[in-house]
């Protein structure tokens, strides 16, 4: 019921990670020092505290009681500017918690994202949107929770029609929803979302949403994975950092991790070549990749046709400058090998299921929102 301002020493703010997201351990989301303030979010939105705060040293505070704080806002028009600060803190907290969506956004884009987001206060048992509504927003849960339901149509014994409501999941802080209608093309919500308690959501409009995902391959891949689920393709998994880690974990059990490591090494080589970092470095990197994965004597040899192996050897040890597409033929060969052999088994593995769970993908049908 009070807002505090620290005058001396340091403070540590921590938040409990939700079990549905990333476990239940507390993580530090902010360190506050002299002159910083905290506690304003609970007062502005009349909700429970969203973090625990502990002192690092003996500290002195100025505190403002909730009643005085509310009265102050009535006579001093700073509420909107204060909400902008709160919004930035919300985004920073979600980023610290390792939310997959925010984890895929480069730091330079984070400020633009924050400006585009809108804080929405949702009372308990309120409908955020209904199945069949036009999809024009994407949402992130900051506080509270929502449930996702679909209406299933069937038929009665006498030939009439029947409808039943099926709850397919719940979402809590850090999880997000509403992106499916924006990326799937049809534009209509395929489920109803309503609040299970008073909730605070961050929302972003369609156009801003598209600008963000359109310029970031990892975010685009994540949403494709959420749409396709069990029908996901290898290129979507390999475009996502957590997907690469998950696939590598599976391949190591199959004693076939060299294929993926070659794929990642070549992708990094292509990035370096595109950035024109210098012929010498490109030569060194290309030789390392060749010696490690492609040569006849390679410690982690991948399965390449002799023709491709010989062409690589000639180009890498030749006098001409190297091109970014040097390994393209080898990359296509290994990608096809992984796609046909290992990837189908990976999609039936616990590693793939765990990966989808970390992205917030429901196991049941009808979760496209």
XYZ file of C-alpha atoms in Angstrom:
369
model
C 0.000 0.000 0.000
C 3.031 2.282 -0.156
C 5.512 3.446 -2.773
C 9.169 3.649 -1.732
C 12.167 5.737 -2.748
C 15.630 4.549 -1.770
C 17.908 7.248 -0.353
C 20.929 5.113 0.457
C 22.520 1.797 -0.457
C 21.360 -0.831 -2.909
C 18.273 -2.991 -3.432
C 17.587 -6.181 -5.348
C 14.269 -6.903 -7.077
C 13.526 -10.518 -7.930
C 10.631 -12.297 -9.543
C 9.522 -15.904 -9.330
C 9.585 -17.633 -12.680
C 6.324 -19.356 -13.555
C 6.483 -23.142 -13.616
C 4.703 -23.151 -16.991
C 7.510 -21.098 -18.467
C 10.970 -21.663 -17.102
C 10.795 -23.267 -13.678
C 10.180 -21.763 -10.240
C 13.554 -20.271 -9.276
C 13.753 -16.588 -8.456
C 15.771 -14.389 -10.782
C 17.065 -10.866 -10.260
C 15.205 -8.504 -12.586
C 16.658 -5.206 -11.342
C 19.178 -3.666 -8.961
C 18.130 -0.295 -7.575
C 20.385 2.315 -6.036
C 20.139 5.679 -4.302
C 17.392 7.817 -5.808
C 15.619 4.937 -7.590
C 12.002 4.142 -6.797
C 9.806 1.048 -6.805
C 6.305 -0.098 -5.895
C 4.476 2.191 -8.326
C 3.025 -0.548 -10.552
C 0.909 -2.113 -7.797
C -0.448 1.315 -6.829
C -1.230 2.591 -10.336
C -3.026 -0.602 -11.380
C -4.302 -1.684 -7.940
C -2.754 -5.155 -8.144
C -0.573 -7.321 -5.911
C 3.177 -6.775 -5.857
C 4.791 -8.274 -8.936
C 8.302 -8.644 -7.456
C 10.032 -9.286 -4.171
C 12.423 -6.562 -2.999
C 15.357 -7.164 -0.657
C 18.025 -4.809 0.625
C 21.616 -5.473 -0.240
C 22.824 -3.205 2.565
C 21.332 -1.220 5.410
C 19.057 1.267 3.609
C 16.901 4.323 4.210
C 13.592 4.880 2.355
C 11.011 7.552 1.801
C 7.589 5.898 1.507
C 4.323 7.266 0.110
C 1.061 5.678 1.270
C -1.350 4.480 -1.411
C -4.056 7.033 -0.493
C -1.589 9.936 -0.677
C -0.157 8.593 -3.911
C -3.598 8.379 -5.564
C -4.502 11.884 -4.389
C -1.199 13.188 -5.699
C -1.938 11.778 -9.157
C -5.304 13.558 -9.168
C -3.718 16.983 -8.775
C -0.480 16.369 -10.645
C -0.939 15.088 -14.263
C 1.971 12.647 -14.405
C 0.037 9.372 -14.635
C 0.560 8.910 -18.387
C 4.280 9.600 -18.231
C 4.507 7.302 -15.200
C 2.777 4.538 -17.178
C 5.423 4.898 -19.895
C 8.107 4.269 -17.286
C 6.124 1.329 -15.914
C 5.749 -0.085 -19.424
C 9.502 0.073 -20.010
C 10.067 -1.710 -16.690
C 7.532 -4.388 -17.624
C 9.339 -5.083 -20.881
C 12.729 -5.124 -19.136
C 11.408 -7.583 -16.541
C 9.973 -9.915 -19.191
C 13.256 -9.758 -21.104
C 15.204 -10.673 -17.954
C 12.930 -13.684 -17.387
C 14.030 -15.089 -20.747
C 10.690 -14.898 -22.581
C 11.285 -16.496 -26.032
C 9.450 -13.744 -27.941
C 11.493 -10.922 -26.403
C 14.681 -12.996 -26.462
C 14.577 -12.964 -30.255
C 14.435 -9.164 -30.509
C 17.761 -7.307 -30.881
C 18.470 -4.636 -28.293
C 18.200 -1.865 -30.876
C 14.599 -2.831 -31.600
C 13.536 -3.061 -27.960
C 12.939 0.673 -27.489
C 10.830 0.825 -30.654
C 8.834 -2.175 -29.438
C 8.264 -0.582 -26.031
C 6.915 2.606 -27.608
C 4.483 0.590 -29.733
C 3.111 -1.417 -26.808
C -0.058 -0.397 -24.954
C -0.858 -1.333 -21.348
C -4.336 -2.874 -21.039
C -6.069 -3.472 -17.699
C -8.428 -6.431 -17.869
C -10.858 -7.137 -14.993
C -11.509 -10.680 -13.795
C -13.695 -12.869 -16.047
C -13.565 -10.354 -18.904
C -13.312 -11.420 -22.550
C -10.178 -10.224 -24.343
C -11.492 -11.433 -27.706
C -13.919 -14.066 -29.006
C -13.539 -16.883 -31.488
C -14.358 -15.511 -34.940
C -13.366 -11.911 -34.102
C -11.060 -10.065 -36.480
C -7.450 -10.340 -35.281
C -5.825 -6.917 -35.002
C -3.657 -7.179 -31.868
C -0.994 -9.341 -30.253
C -0.844 -9.664 -26.438
C 1.743 -10.431 -23.730
C 0.582 -11.299 -20.216
C 2.407 -9.193 -17.615
C 0.252 -9.861 -14.541
C -2.626 -12.219 -13.848
C -3.725 -14.916 -16.259
C -6.062 -15.842 -19.092
C -7.741 -19.037 -20.305
C -8.088 -20.151 -23.911
C -11.294 -21.833 -25.074
C -12.702 -23.038 -28.390
C -16.238 -23.794 -29.449
C -16.640 -27.245 -30.957
C -19.608 -27.859 -33.237
C -21.226 -31.275 -33.356
C -24.531 -32.961 -34.045
C -27.189 -34.470 -31.768
C -28.786 -37.887 -32.025
C -31.815 -36.322 -33.724
C -29.772 -34.613 -36.441
C -29.644 -31.176 -34.862
C -26.548 -29.102 -34.162
C -24.745 -28.913 -30.855
C -21.954 -26.710 -29.513
C -19.563 -27.357 -26.660
C -16.888 -25.144 -25.119
C -13.455 -26.725 -24.664
C -10.783 -25.129 -22.470
C -7.450 -25.873 -24.113
C -5.033 -24.077 -21.818
C -4.133 -21.181 -19.550
C -1.461 -18.519 -19.927
C 0.385 -16.580 -17.243
C 2.968 -13.794 -16.957
C 5.509 -13.843 -19.765
C 3.386 -15.928 -22.118
C 1.731 -14.404 -25.146
C -1.212 -14.952 -27.458
C -3.048 -13.453 -30.413
C -0.249 -13.725 -32.955
C -1.820 -16.556 -34.954
C -4.546 -14.513 -36.598
C -1.894 -11.963 -37.601
C 0.519 -14.414 -39.220
C -1.750 -17.207 -40.506
C -3.374 -15.052 -43.177
C -7.077 -15.599 -42.426
C -7.219 -12.773 -39.840
C -9.908 -14.360 -37.632
C -9.488 -15.491 -34.041
C -9.826 -19.268 -33.752
C -10.305 -19.280 -29.972
C -11.807 -17.189 -27.185
C -9.496 -15.699 -24.551
C -10.774 -14.412 -21.212
C -9.149 -13.389 -17.945
C -9.126 -15.709 -14.935
C -8.226 -12.825 -12.592
C -7.525 -9.130 -12.848
C -4.762 -8.973 -15.439
C -2.343 -6.538 -17.020
C -1.565 -7.137 -20.678
C 0.773 -5.465 -23.121
C -0.745 -5.254 -26.605
C 0.631 -4.226 -29.974
C -1.263 -3.364 -33.162
C -1.097 -5.442 -36.334
C 1.158 -3.137 -38.381
C 3.742 -2.658 -35.628
C 3.675 -6.400 -34.986
C 4.402 -7.182 -38.635
C 7.272 -4.689 -38.752
C 8.906 -6.421 -35.780
C 8.573 -10.027 -36.904
C 9.245 -9.125 -40.536
C 12.740 -7.906 -39.693
C 13.709 -10.764 -37.367
C 14.098 -14.324 -38.644
C 14.026 -15.926 -35.195
C 10.724 -14.334 -34.210
C 9.203 -15.237 -37.573
C 10.418 -18.823 -37.147
C 8.957 -18.988 -33.636
C 5.528 -17.959 -34.839
C 5.709 -20.404 -37.741
C 6.517 -23.137 -35.222
C 3.544 -22.154 -33.083
C 1.264 -22.295 -36.115
C 2.626 -25.556 -37.561
C 3.432 -27.430 -34.311
C 3.897 -31.122 -35.217
C 3.983 -30.152 -38.913
C 6.996 -27.871 -38.375
C 9.774 -28.034 -40.927
C 13.497 -28.334 -40.299
C 14.190 -24.817 -41.599
C 11.935 -23.334 -38.894
C 13.699 -25.240 -36.119
C 17.133 -24.244 -37.431
C 16.105 -20.590 -37.650
C 15.462 -20.487 -33.893
C 18.308 -20.503 -31.343
C 16.386 -22.699 -28.902
C 15.454 -24.973 -31.798
C 19.117 -25.479 -32.681
C 19.927 -26.317 -29.042
C 17.036 -28.781 -28.863
C 17.921 -30.472 -32.154
C 21.591 -30.677 -31.115
C 20.614 -32.372 -27.842
C 18.707 -34.998 -29.828
C 21.476 -35.491 -32.397
C 24.105 -35.990 -29.708
C 22.070 -38.912 -28.397
C 22.095 -40.257 -31.959
C 25.864 -39.636 -32.218
C 25.242 -37.365 -35.231
C 25.924 -33.873 -33.886
C 28.570 -33.150 -36.531
C 25.925 -32.477 -39.212
C 24.287 -29.703 -37.215
C 27.624 -28.253 -36.094
C 28.703 -28.094 -39.740
C 25.442 -26.346 -40.637
C 25.932 -23.718 -37.897
C 29.611 -23.195 -38.785
C 28.754 -22.589 -42.454
C 25.957 -20.158 -41.563
C 28.403 -18.172 -39.426
C 30.941 -18.251 -42.260
C 28.330 -16.821 -44.641
C 27.528 -13.997 -42.225
C 31.227 -13.132 -41.886
C 31.705 -13.218 -45.657
C 28.671 -10.984 -46.228
C 30.082 -8.482 -43.768
C 33.325 -8.435 -45.784
C 35.564 -8.987 -42.803
C 38.544 -9.783 -45.003
C 39.798 -12.490 -47.336
C 42.430 -13.805 -44.918
C 39.966 -14.468 -42.125
C 37.536 -16.084 -44.582
C 40.338 -18.362 -45.763
C 41.206 -19.338 -42.212
C 37.593 -20.051 -41.311
C 36.923 -21.983 -44.499
C 40.015 -24.152 -43.918
C 38.955 -24.814 -40.344
C 35.473 -25.913 -41.480
C 36.943 -28.087 -44.229
C 39.538 -29.745 -41.982
C 37.025 -30.306 -39.173
C 34.088 -31.633 -41.184
C 34.843 -32.233 -44.866
C 38.361 -33.589 -45.400
C 39.039 -37.302 -45.734
C 40.972 -37.113 -42.468
C 38.432 -34.920 -40.626
C 37.826 -35.799 -36.973
C 34.096 -35.076 -37.331
C 33.631 -36.043 -40.936
C 30.235 -35.483 -42.537
C 28.881 -37.608 -45.365
C 29.626 -35.714 -48.603
C 29.966 -36.971 -52.187
C 33.611 -37.066 -53.299
C 32.838 -34.540 -56.048
C 31.747 -31.862 -53.543
C 34.656 -32.681 -51.243
C 37.214 -32.286 -54.067
C 35.669 -29.007 -55.305
C 35.883 -27.533 -51.800
C 39.488 -28.618 -51.429
C 40.434 -26.969 -54.743
C 38.702 -23.667 -54.008
C 39.882 -23.322 -50.405
C 43.497 -24.035 -51.262
C 43.437 -21.973 -54.471
C 44.512 -18.389 -55.045
C 41.100 -16.887 -55.824
C 39.042 -14.999 -53.253
C 36.341 -17.029 -51.553
C 32.640 -16.407 -52.076
C 29.876 -16.596 -49.441
C 28.303 -19.482 -51.388
C 31.473 -21.617 -51.092
C 29.773 -24.297 -48.972
C 26.298 -24.106 -50.537
C 26.436 -27.489 -52.283
C 27.728 -29.199 -49.136
C 25.160 -27.389 -47.003
C 22.292 -28.519 -49.256
C 23.574 -32.091 -49.064
C 23.754 -32.138 -45.255
C 20.444 -30.309 -44.835
C 18.697 -32.894 -47.004
C 20.380 -35.689 -45.049
C 19.189 -34.279 -41.706
C 15.738 -33.554 -43.096
C 15.158 -37.074 -44.397
C 16.939 -39.104 -41.744
C 17.160 -37.418 -38.342
C 14.438 -34.766 -38.373
C 11.413 -37.137 -38.592
C 12.717 -39.011 -35.534
C 13.433 -35.745 -33.739
C 9.780 -34.691 -34.154
C 8.755 -37.818 -32.257
C 11.266 -37.189 -29.476
C 10.934 -35.697 -26.000
C 13.409 -32.985 -27.026
C 11.003 -31.675 -29.676
C 8.030 -31.811 -27.312
C 9.982 -29.923 -24.655
C 11.033 -27.327 -27.234
C 7.416 -26.652 -28.206
C 6.415 -26.404 -24.551
C 9.113 -23.760 -23.988
C 7.590 -21.774 -26.845
C 4.156 -22.004 -25.206
C 2.668 -24.343 -27.804
C -0.374 -26.278 -26.656
C -0.533 -30.012 -27.196
C -4.193 -29.938 -28.194
C -5.742 -28.592 -31.345
C -7.502 -25.277 -31.687
C -4.907 -23.073 -30.002
C -4.336 -20.757 -32.946
C -5.467 -17.405 -31.638
